[in-house]
Amino acid sequence: MIHSLFLINASGDIFLEKHWKSVVSRSVCDYFFEAQERATEPENVPPVIPTPHHYLISVLRHRIYFVAVIQSEVPPLFVIEFLHRVVDTFQDYFGVCTEAAIKDNVVVVYELLEEMLDNGFPLATESNILKELIKPPTILRTMVNTITGSTNVGEQLPTGQLSVVPWRRTGVKYTNNEAYFDVVEEIDAIIDKSGSTITAEIQGVIDACVKLTGMPDLTLSFMNPRLLDDVSFHPCVRFKRWEAERILSFIPPDGNFRLLSYHVSSQNLVAIPVYVKHNITFREGSSQGRFDLTLGPKQTMGKAVESVLVSSQLPRGVLNANLNPSQGAYTFDPVTKLLTWDVGKINPQKLPNLKGTMNLQAGASKPDENPTINIQFKIQQMAISGLKVNRLDMYGEKYKPFKGIKYMTKAGKFQVRT
Amino acid sequence: MSASSAFNEEKMGSSSVGEAEYAYDPVSGKIFSSDYNRHDDLKEMLDSNKDSLKLEAMKRIVAMIARGKNASDLFPAVVKNVACKNIEVKKLVYVYLVRYAEEQQDLALLSISTFQRGLKDPNQLIRASALRVLSSIRVTIIVPIMMLAIKEAASDMSPYVRKTAAHAIPKLYSLDPEQKDQLIEVIEKLLADKTTLVAGSVVMAFEEVCPERIDLIHKNYRKLCNLLIDVEEWGQVVIINMLTRYARTQFLNPNLNESLLEDGGSGDKTFYGSDEDEDDDEKENKEKAEAAALAKRKPYVMDPDHRLLLRNTKPLLQSRNAAVVMAVAQLYFHLAPKAEVGVIAKALVRLLRSHSEVQFVVLQNVATMTIRRRGMFEPYLKSFYIRSTDPTLIKILKLEVLTNLANETNISTILREFQTYIKSMDKDFVAATIQAIGRCATNIGEVRDTCLNGLVQLLSNRDELVVAESVVVIKKLLQMQPEKHSDIIKHMAKLTDNIQVPMARASILWLIGEYCEHVPKIAPDVLRKMAKSFTYEEDIVKLQILNLAAKLYLTNSKQTKLLTQYVLNLAKYDQNYDIRDRARFIRQLIVPTEKSGALSKYAKKLFLALKPAPVLESPFKDRDHFQLGSLSHLLNAKAGGYQELPDWPEAAPDPSVRNVEVPEWTKCSSREKRKEKKVEKPFYSDSEGESGPTESADSETNSASASDSASDSEQSRSSSESEESDEGSESEEEKENKNKKKVVKKAVKESESEQSSEEENRKLEKKIKQQEKDSETVSDDEESDSESSQSTSEDSESEAEVKKKAPVSRTPPKPVKKEKKEMSLLDLDDFEPATSPQVTPISTLLSNSLVTDLEGLSLSDSVLAPSTITPSGTLKSYELLHRITGEGLSVEYCFGRQPFSPDANMVAVQLQFTNNSTSETKNLHMKDVKLQSGMRVKEFPEIELLPAGDTASAVMGIDFCDSTQAANLQLCTSTRKFFVSIQPPVGELMRPVFLTENEFKREQGQLMGMNELTEKLILDAKYRNEHAIVQRVTTAAHLSRVPCGSDNECRFAGRTVTSGSLVLVTVATGEEGVAQLTVNCEKMVIGTMLVKDILLALTQ
């Protein structure tokens, strides 16, 4: 299946290679570089590139290309999904997945890759198992290792792989038993010029951080499970139970994991928590344009809209912008023509506003494209879909765990066309 | 070059000093001072005793490998640490080994024994990891070892080890495809496994090794369906893809009725072909047949197994793994009844939220699906709306989907969307949008005019690319109804002044030429302008100018005759031969000359024929003949290893093949013809499969025990393993064995001491013990020395010594030792008359003297007596050089079985030269060429003269390094050179060694597991007696008999010549000539070959 893996940084250096079968020369990456050159933007490199003898399947994350080399038919998603899993694992281990982090931990990276694939076929991708095999490097452990000469490799071989719940490591012990669940919803929306919603969807996830001793068996029930239109589960969730009772029943992995992701479809009316008033115009003949943007809250159930960030790709003809924000700060990059405005919190009494002029190239005609406005925001303590967790019960263990549930709404791909 | 790479190395090294993990390294300071001798420091560190230094060195080596630096010269230093106690060092050594073993095959072999030991470890995880590394070492020589290891692991108690075995199968297959048949057997066995852990891996192996053996799946089909939900996610993908293919061969098309109705009987000719043949009377029966077929198909009932598959895969649409979701989606798309396919749309749309690479693949597949099943995705139309932040690749694919989804009802919204897209800054995307509009216009008649108007408006766009793309699209649209749109054509004619994009210019010219009657005034003017700029135009434009000229000449020759001539003349001298050709061709056609033939009459017809309007098609049309979700589908080209998705069968094959009978271990089902020799497994109920993880645990243990009892051959072994389970305690059997051994040993010691007390010689007893020890140790130099000196030494001194020694030491071990020697000598005796009398007189003499010596010995132990029997058959001689190729000189060789005196590690080869020619041969000698690594040769003394018709013989020694690879040599005479090769049978690579029964048992106990090979055979009635067996075994292999207490067992022992590894052979005879042959040998390759040879010798 997967023959080799090359890690390529933004400047086109191959800084790590790993082969699971016979060695594939790194010159195979030349085809990738060719494709990269042809693509104007880094994200436009096609994920699958055929070469005379191999196929290159790549993903781009954190400005690093993970290029897998394969030789014969294999579902491309299989490889892509695996590569993303690799990145997730690195992130899990090193906190960040950057070139520097990978280079610093090259041995751990190699050990991880060795465990994750056998002959190009995934072997252990579950983070709980991997952490038993190879302990993540921490400052404390590095110190201890230096002094005692012990290693990052687990002394005892993992039993998790053999158990019936392969995602949970055995012998978990905590003094404080706690289980936290974050319900995070993202709104994807396209708002048209006039302010009407073209499409809006809610994508939600429930991320869990479970630190419970032993083998707890949890059930989580919702007040309004019917809201969930389409769900995908962590493998630990018992599907039958969900089908029959709409209850999430599972033995959780240890630590952080994504329990559930769901989708609230566009059929349900989606409340859009912010509105945008905009007036972006270019006059024919003059080398100036007007820019006026006002944000306001809408249908937020009294919750504050925070961490608002507005960004917009202005037309190429714009030389610079001379704007005046009523709050926050704005930047305009004259090279990429990207305007960003860090608004912060929206005060309903005094709506944030960004107003001013844009200077165009002298003599250039009026740009006929209109910039789109991308908005990011956060609303704490609210799930915009109205989803509510009813209760969380634990079976199988005697102690009383501490339970916590947090709700949050964020903007996903929230675009306003002008 | 090397200097620069050294520099790089240095740079890399010094950069790593700064890194935290190396900073504390005490040695690093020293390392970088010696840059000229690179890696010496690492070697030093690897050789040190401290694990921390070794670890440090390994870490740096792995870092080098990761950066793609060559670290292969460290191979010997690294491999030494393969048995290191420190786990991390060990793991890193494995990483290194797997990376470089292929390049350094010989050295890599050194590590094999470590893994072989690991394969016998009581801890299942160590067994598994040993197998994993062993199978990852890509060295062809160890293929038999890998094969054995895989076979063994496939019947291991632990499902984890079995999983690893499944993983190892494709590795071995890629290393040596000739093992396919054996591997299929293993796959068949593992397919029957009931644990979720194994299922995914073995199906992966199945797909890589024998995807065509669909018959292996029948029995496991239901089980796989039921286990599916509990298999790990990667395995699920592989299984689902495989089951899709399987279902396509086994079930009927659930959409048959619908497709018949839809197609209106157009594509189903193949169906009725046979029907029509039968009732041949009328033509109009087609309709009838159709109706009949419909009626026949009407009561379509889905096979319950088909339903099972659909039902059990559906929950997996909820998987978090995009690959699993895609796999289920393609399964539904290819297998489900039309009404049920809809469920996948929601899941696929969900994947569009994922990373852009996932989106890319999913959209490709959605694009294909929307062509066939548009309705499925219509509710999700808005999910495909494009955001300005999407990468261009994604935008274009979404556009494709939107275009496919467009119909009369939603076209207005889609077109409104498209209008906003045209304003995008991404010009590639705008161009794609324009094409999409064109396609919508051709597909949906109602909006054609609207689209055309919109596109014409775009012609005044400031961006040239947009205009060019619009021109191209408009051209295609105009072809559909040109007469209505002459004003558009006029408008476009004006554009030729401004547009520079060749494709657009070419399109305009073609349009004007094609519809020149609609614009009779403008067309010649355009040609005039073009003629002026002809030389500067692109080739594609030039061709269209020629076309335009030709068409105008035919319709309006009065105005354009000269222009056309001019253009044709320009084209005649063009650089591009295509244009020159076209010009010549057109000139011949349109300009009437006396030579021009009949064709020019039809020039008008040729040029001004009504051309059909182009059909604007999706590039994804017909892509669904590739299995969706596959790489081949994505590329729209067959990728290597792609398995075609078979067409539905016309009639369903027998569904009963999937029935699994109630367990009856020895039962042979009616499907023996399928070669399903595997034991039937209990039926796996439906409910069980859909159970949660806890329940599957039960099934796991169940199956483990089931497979346990199923493997009849290794019952005892596996049961003992089940006892050791995870704790790794010693198995009972082993304990028992040890106890037994102790007892036996005691007894022997007693008997020994008794005997010696009879002799009343304390000193001798000491000697015996010494000898015992000698024979135990692997490198018994003393013994072999004395052996060699005894046998072939020319001086009578040693002979005398032997004589002296023999009578004195009248102890049991000694005589037997002598016997052994005598045996070998007697061999020689027998063999001598057949070959050369010249070489052997001394040994004959010696043997004779020995025999006389031995006659004096009283063989108190009666058991030992039969071992004096020697093989009576003559030794086989092989041809080295045929007399025709040798130009009269023929050479034969045989293995004399006497020790080779100059070097004990060599095998003696007797050569017999015969000069059949009429002239004498001079200076016969040997030169060694092309020896395998490690092989050594001791040449025979040069034969100076071999007269015509005479024979001569000589002895040479070859160290084969315990391998049966041929030694390639050069045989030279004074005039000629001959290339010859000597290949030893495996039986000749060993020399006999004496062992007592206890020693034999002890050694055998240490060579269990992987090192033991057992084979059952049936002896011919004539050869069931011990004598015959001994004779045959000793003929096949150079071994000595080991005394044995039981009547129905014969034991033989020897050591390989080079490495001195023990070779133990046991032939146990039972009732009716049934016998079991056991070979224990550390060298598994030798063991395997020896089994074959002895088996052959015993059964023939």
JSON list of C-alpha atoms in Angstrom, two decimals, chain B residues 554-688:
[
{"chain": "B", "resi": 554, "resn": "LEU", "atom": "CA", "xyz": [-16.05, 28.05, -52.58]},
{"chain": "B", "resi": 555, "resn": "THR", "atom": "CA", "xyz": [-18.93, 30.39, -51.76]},
{"chain": "B", "resi": 556, "resn": "ASN", "atom": "CA", "xyz": [-17.64, 33.75, -52.88]},
{"chain": "B", "resi": 557, "resn": "SER", "atom": "CA", "xyz": [-14.74, 33.11, -55.20]},
{"chain": "B", "resi": 558, "resn": "LYS", "atom": "CA", "xyz": [-15.14, 36.39, -56.99]},
{"chain": "B", "resi": 559, "resn": "GLN", "atom": "CA", "xyz": [-14.13, 38.48, -54.02]},
{"chain": "B", "resi": 560, "resn": "THR", "atom": "CA", "xyz": [-11.71, 36.14, -52.36]},
{"chain": "B", "resi": 561, "resn": "LYS", "atom": "CA", "xyz": [-9.86, 34.28, -55.09]},
{"chain": "B", "resi": 562, "resn": "LEU", "atom": "CA", "xyz": [-6.71, 36.33, -54.85]},
{"chain": "B", "resi": 563, "resn": "LEU", "atom": "CA", "xyz": [-6.78, 36.44, -51.10]},
{"chain": "B", "resi": 564, "resn": "THR", "atom": "CA", "xyz": [-7.05, 32.70, -50.97]},
{"chain": "B", "resi": 565, "resn": "GLN", "atom": "CA", "xyz": [-4.18, 32.26, -53.37]},
{"chain": "B", "resi": 566, "resn": "TYR", "atom": "CA", "xyz": [-2.11, 34.59, -51.26]},
{"chain": "B", "resi": 567, "resn": "VAL", "atom": "CA", "xyz": [-2.88, 32.76, -48.07]},
{"chain": "B", "resi": 568, "resn": "LEU", "atom": "CA", "xyz": [-2.18, 29.40, -49.64]},
{"chain": "B", "resi": 569, "resn": "ASN", "atom": "CA", "xyz": [1.13, 30.63, -50.89]},
{"chain": "B", "resi": 570, "resn": "LEU", "atom": "CA", "xyz": [2.06, 31.87, -47.47]},
{"chain": "B", "resi": 571, "resn": "ALA", "atom": "CA", "xyz": [1.10, 28.55, -46.00]},
{"chain": "B", "resi": 572, "resn": "LYS", "atom": "CA", "xyz": [3.12, 26.69, -48.59]},
{"chain": "B", "resi": 573, "resn": "TYR", "atom": "CA", "xyz": [6.30, 28.01, -47.06]},
{"chain": "B", "resi": 574, "resn": "ASP", "atom": "CA", "xyz": [5.24, 27.78, -43.46]},
{"chain": "B", "resi": 575, "resn": "GLN", "atom": "CA", "xyz": [7.56, 26.18, -40.95]},
{"chain": "B", "resi": 576, "resn": "ASN", "atom": "CA", "xyz": [4.92, 23.81, -39.69]},
{"chain": "B", "resi": 577, "resn": "TYR", "atom": "CA", "xyz": [4.50, 20.79, -41.94]},
{"chain": "B", "resi": 578, "resn": "ASP", "atom": "CA", "xyz": [0.92, 20.40, -40.79]},
{"chain": "B", "resi": 579, "resn": "ILE", "atom": "CA", "xyz": [0.10, 23.77, -42.25]},
{"chain": "B", "resi": 580, "resn": "ARG", "atom": "CA", "xyz": [2.04, 23.05, -45.43]},
{"chain": "B", "resi": 581, "resn": "ASP", "atom": "CA", "xyz": [0.15, 19.80, -45.82]},
{"chain": "B", "resi": 582, "resn": "ARG", "atom": "CA", "xyz": [-3.17, 21.45, -45.23]},
{"chain": "B", "resi": 583, "resn": "ALA", "atom": "CA", "xyz": [-2.37, 24.14, -47.77]},
{"chain": "B", "resi": 584, "resn": "ARG", "atom": "CA", "xyz": [-1.44, 21.58, -50.40]},
{"chain": "B", "resi": 585, "resn": "PHE", "atom": "CA", "xyz": [-4.52, 19.57, -49.69]},
{"chain": "B", "resi": 586, "resn": "ILE", "atom": "CA", "xyz": [-6.83, 22.54, -49.91]},
{"chain": "B", "resi": 587, "resn": "ARG", "atom": "CA", "xyz": [-5.22, 23.81, -53.05]},
{"chain": "B", "resi": 588, "resn": "GLN", "atom": "CA", "xyz": [-5.73, 20.49, -54.77]},
{"chain": "B", "resi": 589, "resn": "LEU", "atom": "CA", "xyz": [-9.32, 20.37, -53.71]},
{"chain": "B", "resi": 590, "resn": "ILE", "atom": "CA", "xyz": [-10.58, 23.81, -54.48]},
{"chain": "B", "resi": 591, "resn": "VAL", "atom": "CA", "xyz": [-8.44, 25.17, -57.29]},
{"chain": "B", "resi": 592, "resn": "PRO", "atom": "CA", "xyz": [-9.53, 23.36, -60.41]},
{"chain": "B", "resi": 593, "resn": "THR", "atom": "CA", "xyz": [-6.62, 22.25, -62.54]},
{"chain": "B", "resi": 594, "resn": "GLU", "atom": "CA", "xyz": [-6.45, 19.71, -65.32]},
{"chain": "B", "resi": 595, "resn": "LYS", "atom": "CA", "xyz": [-4.83, 17.28, -62.98]},
{"chain": "B", "resi": 596, "resn": "SER", "atom": "CA", "xyz": [-7.31, 17.58, -60.20]},
{"chain": "B", "resi": 597, "resn": "GLY", "atom": "CA", "xyz": [-9.40, 14.52, -60.00]},
{"chain": "B", "resi": 598, "resn": "ALA", "atom": "CA", "xyz": [-12.97, 13.79, -59.19]},
{"chain": "B", "resi": 599, "resn": "LEU", "atom": "CA", "xyz": [-12.62, 14.97, -55.66]},
{"chain": "B", "resi": 600, "resn": "SER", "atom": "CA", "xyz": [-12.59, 18.66, -56.41]},
{"chain": "B", "resi": 601, "resn": "LYS", "atom": "CA", "xyz": [-16.14, 18.33, -57.67]},
{"chain": "B", "resi": 602, "resn": "TYR", "atom": "CA", "xyz": [-17.14, 17.50, -54.19]},
{"chain": "B", "resi": 603, "resn": "ALA", "atom": "CA", "xyz": [-15.10, 20.20, -52.54]},
{"chain": "B", "resi": 604, "resn": "LYS", "atom": "CA", "xyz": [-18.15, 22.14, -51.56]},
{"chain": "B", "resi": 605, "resn": "LYS", "atom": "CA", "xyz": [-19.70, 19.10, -50.02]},
{"chain": "B", "resi": 606, "resn": "LEU", "atom": "CA", "xyz": [-16.55, 18.39, -48.15]},
{"chain": "B", "resi": 607, "resn": "PHE", "atom": "CA", "xyz": [-16.08, 21.83, -46.74]},
{"chain": "B", "resi": 608, "resn": "LEU", "atom": "CA", "xyz": [-19.57, 23.06, -46.27]},
{"chain": "B", "resi": 609, "resn": "ALA", "atom": "CA", "xyz": [-21.24, 19.95, -45.02]},
{"chain": "B", "resi": 610, "resn": "LEU", "atom": "CA", "xyz": [-23.63, 20.47, -42.16]},
{"chain": "B", "resi": 611, "resn": "LYS", "atom": "CA", "xyz": [-21.70, 19.69, -39.03]},
{"chain": "B", "resi": 612, "resn": "PRO", "atom": "CA", "xyz": [-23.41, 18.22, -36.04]},
{"chain": "B", "resi": 613, "resn": "ALA", "atom": "CA", "xyz": [-23.42, 20.39, -32.98]},
{"chain": "B", "resi": 614, "resn": "PRO", "atom": "CA", "xyz": [-20.93, 19.27, -30.39]},
{"chain": "B", "resi": 615, "resn": "VAL", "atom": "CA", "xyz": [-22.27, 17.59, -27.34]},
{"chain": "B", "resi": 616, "resn": "LEU", "atom": "CA", "xyz": [-20.92, 19.18, -24.21]},
{"chain": "B", "resi": 617, "resn": "GLU", "atom": "CA", "xyz": [-20.29, 16.33, -21.90]},
{"chain": "B", "resi": 618, "resn": "SER", "atom": "CA", "xyz": [-19.12, 15.99, -18.40]},
{"chain": "B", "resi": 619, "resn": "PRO", "atom": "CA", "xyz": [-15.59, 14.69, -18.13]},
{"chain": "B", "resi": 620, "resn": "PHE", "atom": "CA", "xyz": [-16.97, 12.35, -15.51]},
{"chain": "B", "resi": 621, "resn": "LYS", "atom": "CA", "xyz": [-19.27, 10.58, -17.88]},
{"chain": "B", "resi": 622, "resn": "ASP", "atom": "CA", "xyz": [-18.64, 6.85, -18.02]},
{"chain": "B", "resi": 623, "resn": "ARG", "atom": "CA", "xyz": [-16.13, 7.01, -15.25]},
{"chain": "B", "resi": 624, "resn": "ASP", "atom": "CA", "xyz": [-18.32, 4.72, -13.25]},
{"chain": "B", "resi": 625, "resn": "HIS", "atom": "CA", "xyz": [-16.98, 1.68, -15.00]},
{"chain": "B", "resi": 626, "resn": "PHE", "atom": "CA", "xyz": [-14.16, 2.06, -12.55]},
{"chain": "B", "resi": 627, "resn": "GLN", "atom": "CA", "xyz": [-14.97, 1.10, -9.02]},
{"chain": "B", "resi": 628, "resn": "LEU", "atom": "CA", "xyz": [-15.80, 4.32, -7.26]},
{"chain": "B", "resi": 629, "resn": "GLY", "atom": "CA", "xyz": [-13.43, 5.46, -4.59]},
{"chain": "B", "resi": 630, "resn": "SER", "atom": "CA", "xyz": [-10.54, 3.75, -6.30]},
{"chain": "B", "resi": 631, "resn": "LEU", "atom": "CA", "xyz": [-7.37, 5.38, -7.48]},
{"chain": "B", "resi": 632, "resn": "SER", "atom": "CA", "xyz": [-8.15, 4.29, -11.01]},
{"chain": "B", "resi": 633, "resn": "HIS", "atom": "CA", "xyz": [-11.45, 6.12, -10.89]},
{"chain": "B", "resi": 634, "resn": "LEU", "atom": "CA", "xyz": [-9.76, 9.25, -9.65]},
{"chain": "B", "resi": 635, "resn": "LEU", "atom": "CA", "xyz": [-7.21, 9.18, -12.41]},
{"chain": "B", "resi": 636, "resn": "ASN", "atom": "CA", "xyz": [-9.63, 7.84, -14.99]},
{"chain": "B", "resi": 637, "resn": "ALA", "atom": "CA", "xyz": [-6.94, 5.36, -15.95]},
{"chain": "B", "resi": 638, "resn": "LYS", "atom": "CA", "xyz": [-6.24, 1.88, -14.83]},
{"chain": "B", "resi": 639, "resn": "ALA", "atom": "CA", "xyz": [-3.74, 1.88, -12.01]},
{"chain": "B", "resi": 640, "resn": "GLY", "atom": "CA", "xyz": [-1.48, -1.07, -11.45]},
{"chain": "B", "resi": 641, "resn": "GLY", "atom": "CA", "xyz": [-3.14, -3.83, -9.48]},
{"chain": "B", "resi": 642, "resn": "TYR", "atom": "CA", "xyz": [-6.64, -2.52, -10.11]},
{"chain": "B", "resi": 643, "resn": "GLN", "atom": "CA", "xyz": [-9.28, -5.22, -10.04]},
{"chain": "B", "resi": 644, "resn": "GLU", "atom": "CA", "xyz": [-12.05, -4.68, -12.54]},
{"chain": "B", "resi": 645, "resn": "LEU", "atom": "CA", "xyz": [-15.49, -4.48, -11.08]},
{"chain": "B", "resi": 646, "resn": "PRO", "atom": "CA", "xyz": [-17.20, -7.44, -12.73]},
{"chain": "B", "resi": 647, "resn": "ASP", "atom": "CA", "xyz": [-20.58, -7.12, -14.42]},
{"chain": "B", "resi": 648, "resn": "TRP", "atom": "CA", "xyz": [-23.58, -8.61, -12.73]},
{"chain": "B", "resi": 649, "resn": "PRO", "atom": "CA", "xyz": [-24.07, -12.24, -13.59]},
{"chain": "B", "resi": 650, "resn": "GLU", "atom": "CA", "xyz": [-27.11, -13.07, -15.68]},
{"chain": "B", "resi": 651, "resn": "ALA", "atom": "CA", "xyz": [-28.08, -15.87, -13.40]},
{"chain": "B", "resi": 652, "resn": "ALA", "atom": "CA", "xyz": [-27.09, -16.01, -9.82]},
{"chain": "B", "resi": 653, "resn": "PRO", "atom": "CA", "xyz": [-24.52, -18.65, -8.98]},
{"chain": "B", "resi": 654, "resn": "ASP", "atom": "CA", "xyz": [-25.47, -21.24, -6.43]},
{"chain": "B", "resi": 655, "resn": "PRO", "atom": "CA", "xyz": [-26.04, -19.38, -3.18]},
{"chain": "B", "resi": 656, "resn": "SER", "atom": "CA", "xyz": [-25.52, -22.50, -1.12]},
{"chain": "B", "resi": 657, "resn": "VAL", "atom": "CA", "xyz": [-21.76, -22.18, -1.48]},
{"chain": "B", "resi": 658, "resn": "ARG", "atom": "CA", "xyz": [-21.90, -19.69, 1.30]},
{"chain": "B", "resi": 659, "resn": "ASN", "atom": "CA", "xyz": [-23.63, -22.08, 3.64]},
{"chain": "B", "resi": 660, "resn": "VAL", "atom": "CA", "xyz": [-21.45, -23.03, 6.49]},
{"chain": "B", "resi": 661, "resn": "GLU", "atom": "CA", "xyz": [-22.17, -26.37, 8.06]},
{"chain": "B", "resi": 662, "resn": "VAL", "atom": "CA", "xyz": [-22.34, -27.12, 11.71]},
{"chain": "B", "resi": 663, "resn": "PRO", "atom": "CA", "xyz": [-18.89, -28.07, 12.90]},
{"chain": "B", "resi": 664, "resn": "GLU", "atom": "CA", "xyz": [-17.90, -31.58, 12.19]},
{"chain": "B", "resi": 665, "resn": "TRP", "atom": "CA", "xyz": [-14.22, -31.57, 12.20]},
{"chain": "B", "resi": 666, "resn": "THR", "atom": "CA", "xyz": [-13.40, -34.32, 9.82]},
{"chain": "B", "resi": 667, "resn": "LYS", "atom": "CA", "xyz": [-16.28, -33.81, 7.50]},
{"chain": "B", "resi": 668, "resn": "CYS", "atom": "CA", "xyz": [-15.59, -33.18, 3.89]},
{"chain": "B", "resi": 669, "resn": "SER", "atom": "CA", "xyz": [-18.28, -31.13, 2.28]},
{"chain": "B", "resi": 670, "resn": "SER", "atom": "CA", "xyz": [-19.69, -31.60, -1.14]},
{"chain": "B", "resi": 671, "resn": "ARG", "atom": "CA", "xyz": [-17.55, -28.79, -2.34]},
{"chain": "B", "resi": 672, "resn": "GLU", "atom": "CA", "xyz": [-14.37, -30.68, -2.22]},
{"chain": "B", "resi": 673, "resn": "LYS", "atom": "CA", "xyz": [-13.88, -29.66, -5.76]},
{"chain": "B", "resi": 674, "resn": "ARG", "atom": "CA", "xyz": [-13.25, -26.19, -4.50]},
{"chain": "B", "resi": 675, "resn": "LYS", "atom": "CA", "xyz": [-10.34, -27.53, -2.60]},
{"chain": "B", "resi": 676, "resn": "GLU", "atom": "CA", "xyz": [-11.69, -26.15, 0.60]},
{"chain": "B", "resi": 677, "resn": "LYS", "atom": "CA", "xyz": [-9.81, -28.44, 2.79]},
{"chain": "B", "resi": 678, "resn": "LYS", "atom": "CA", "xyz": [-10.09, -26.25, 5.78]},
{"chain": "B", "resi": 679, "resn": "VAL", "atom": "CA", "xyz": [-12.13, -27.38, 8.67]},
{"chain": "B", "resi": 680, "resn": "GLU", "atom": "CA", "xyz": [-15.69, -26.21, 8.73]},
{"chain": "B", "resi": 681, "resn": "LYS", "atom": "CA", "xyz": [-16.46, -23.64, 11.32]},
{"chain": "B", "resi": 682, "resn": "PRO", "atom": "CA", "xyz": [-19.57, -23.27, 13.39]},
{"chain": "B", "resi": 683, "resn": "PHE", "atom": "CA", "xyz": [-22.14, -21.04, 11.86]},
{"chain": "B", "resi": 684, "resn": "TYR", "atom": "CA", "xyz": [-21.72, -17.47, 12.81]},
{"chain": "B", "resi": 685, "resn": "SER", "atom": "CA", "xyz": [-25.11, -16.12, 13.65]},
{"chain": "B", "resi": 686, "resn": "ASP", "atom": "CA", "xyz": [-26.32, -12.79, 12.41]},
{"chain": "B", "resi": 687, "resn": "SER", "atom": "CA", "xyz": [-27.02, -11.33, 15.78]},
{"chain": "B", "resi": 688, "resn": "GLU", "atom": "CA", "xyz": [-23.58, -12.01, 17.00]}
]
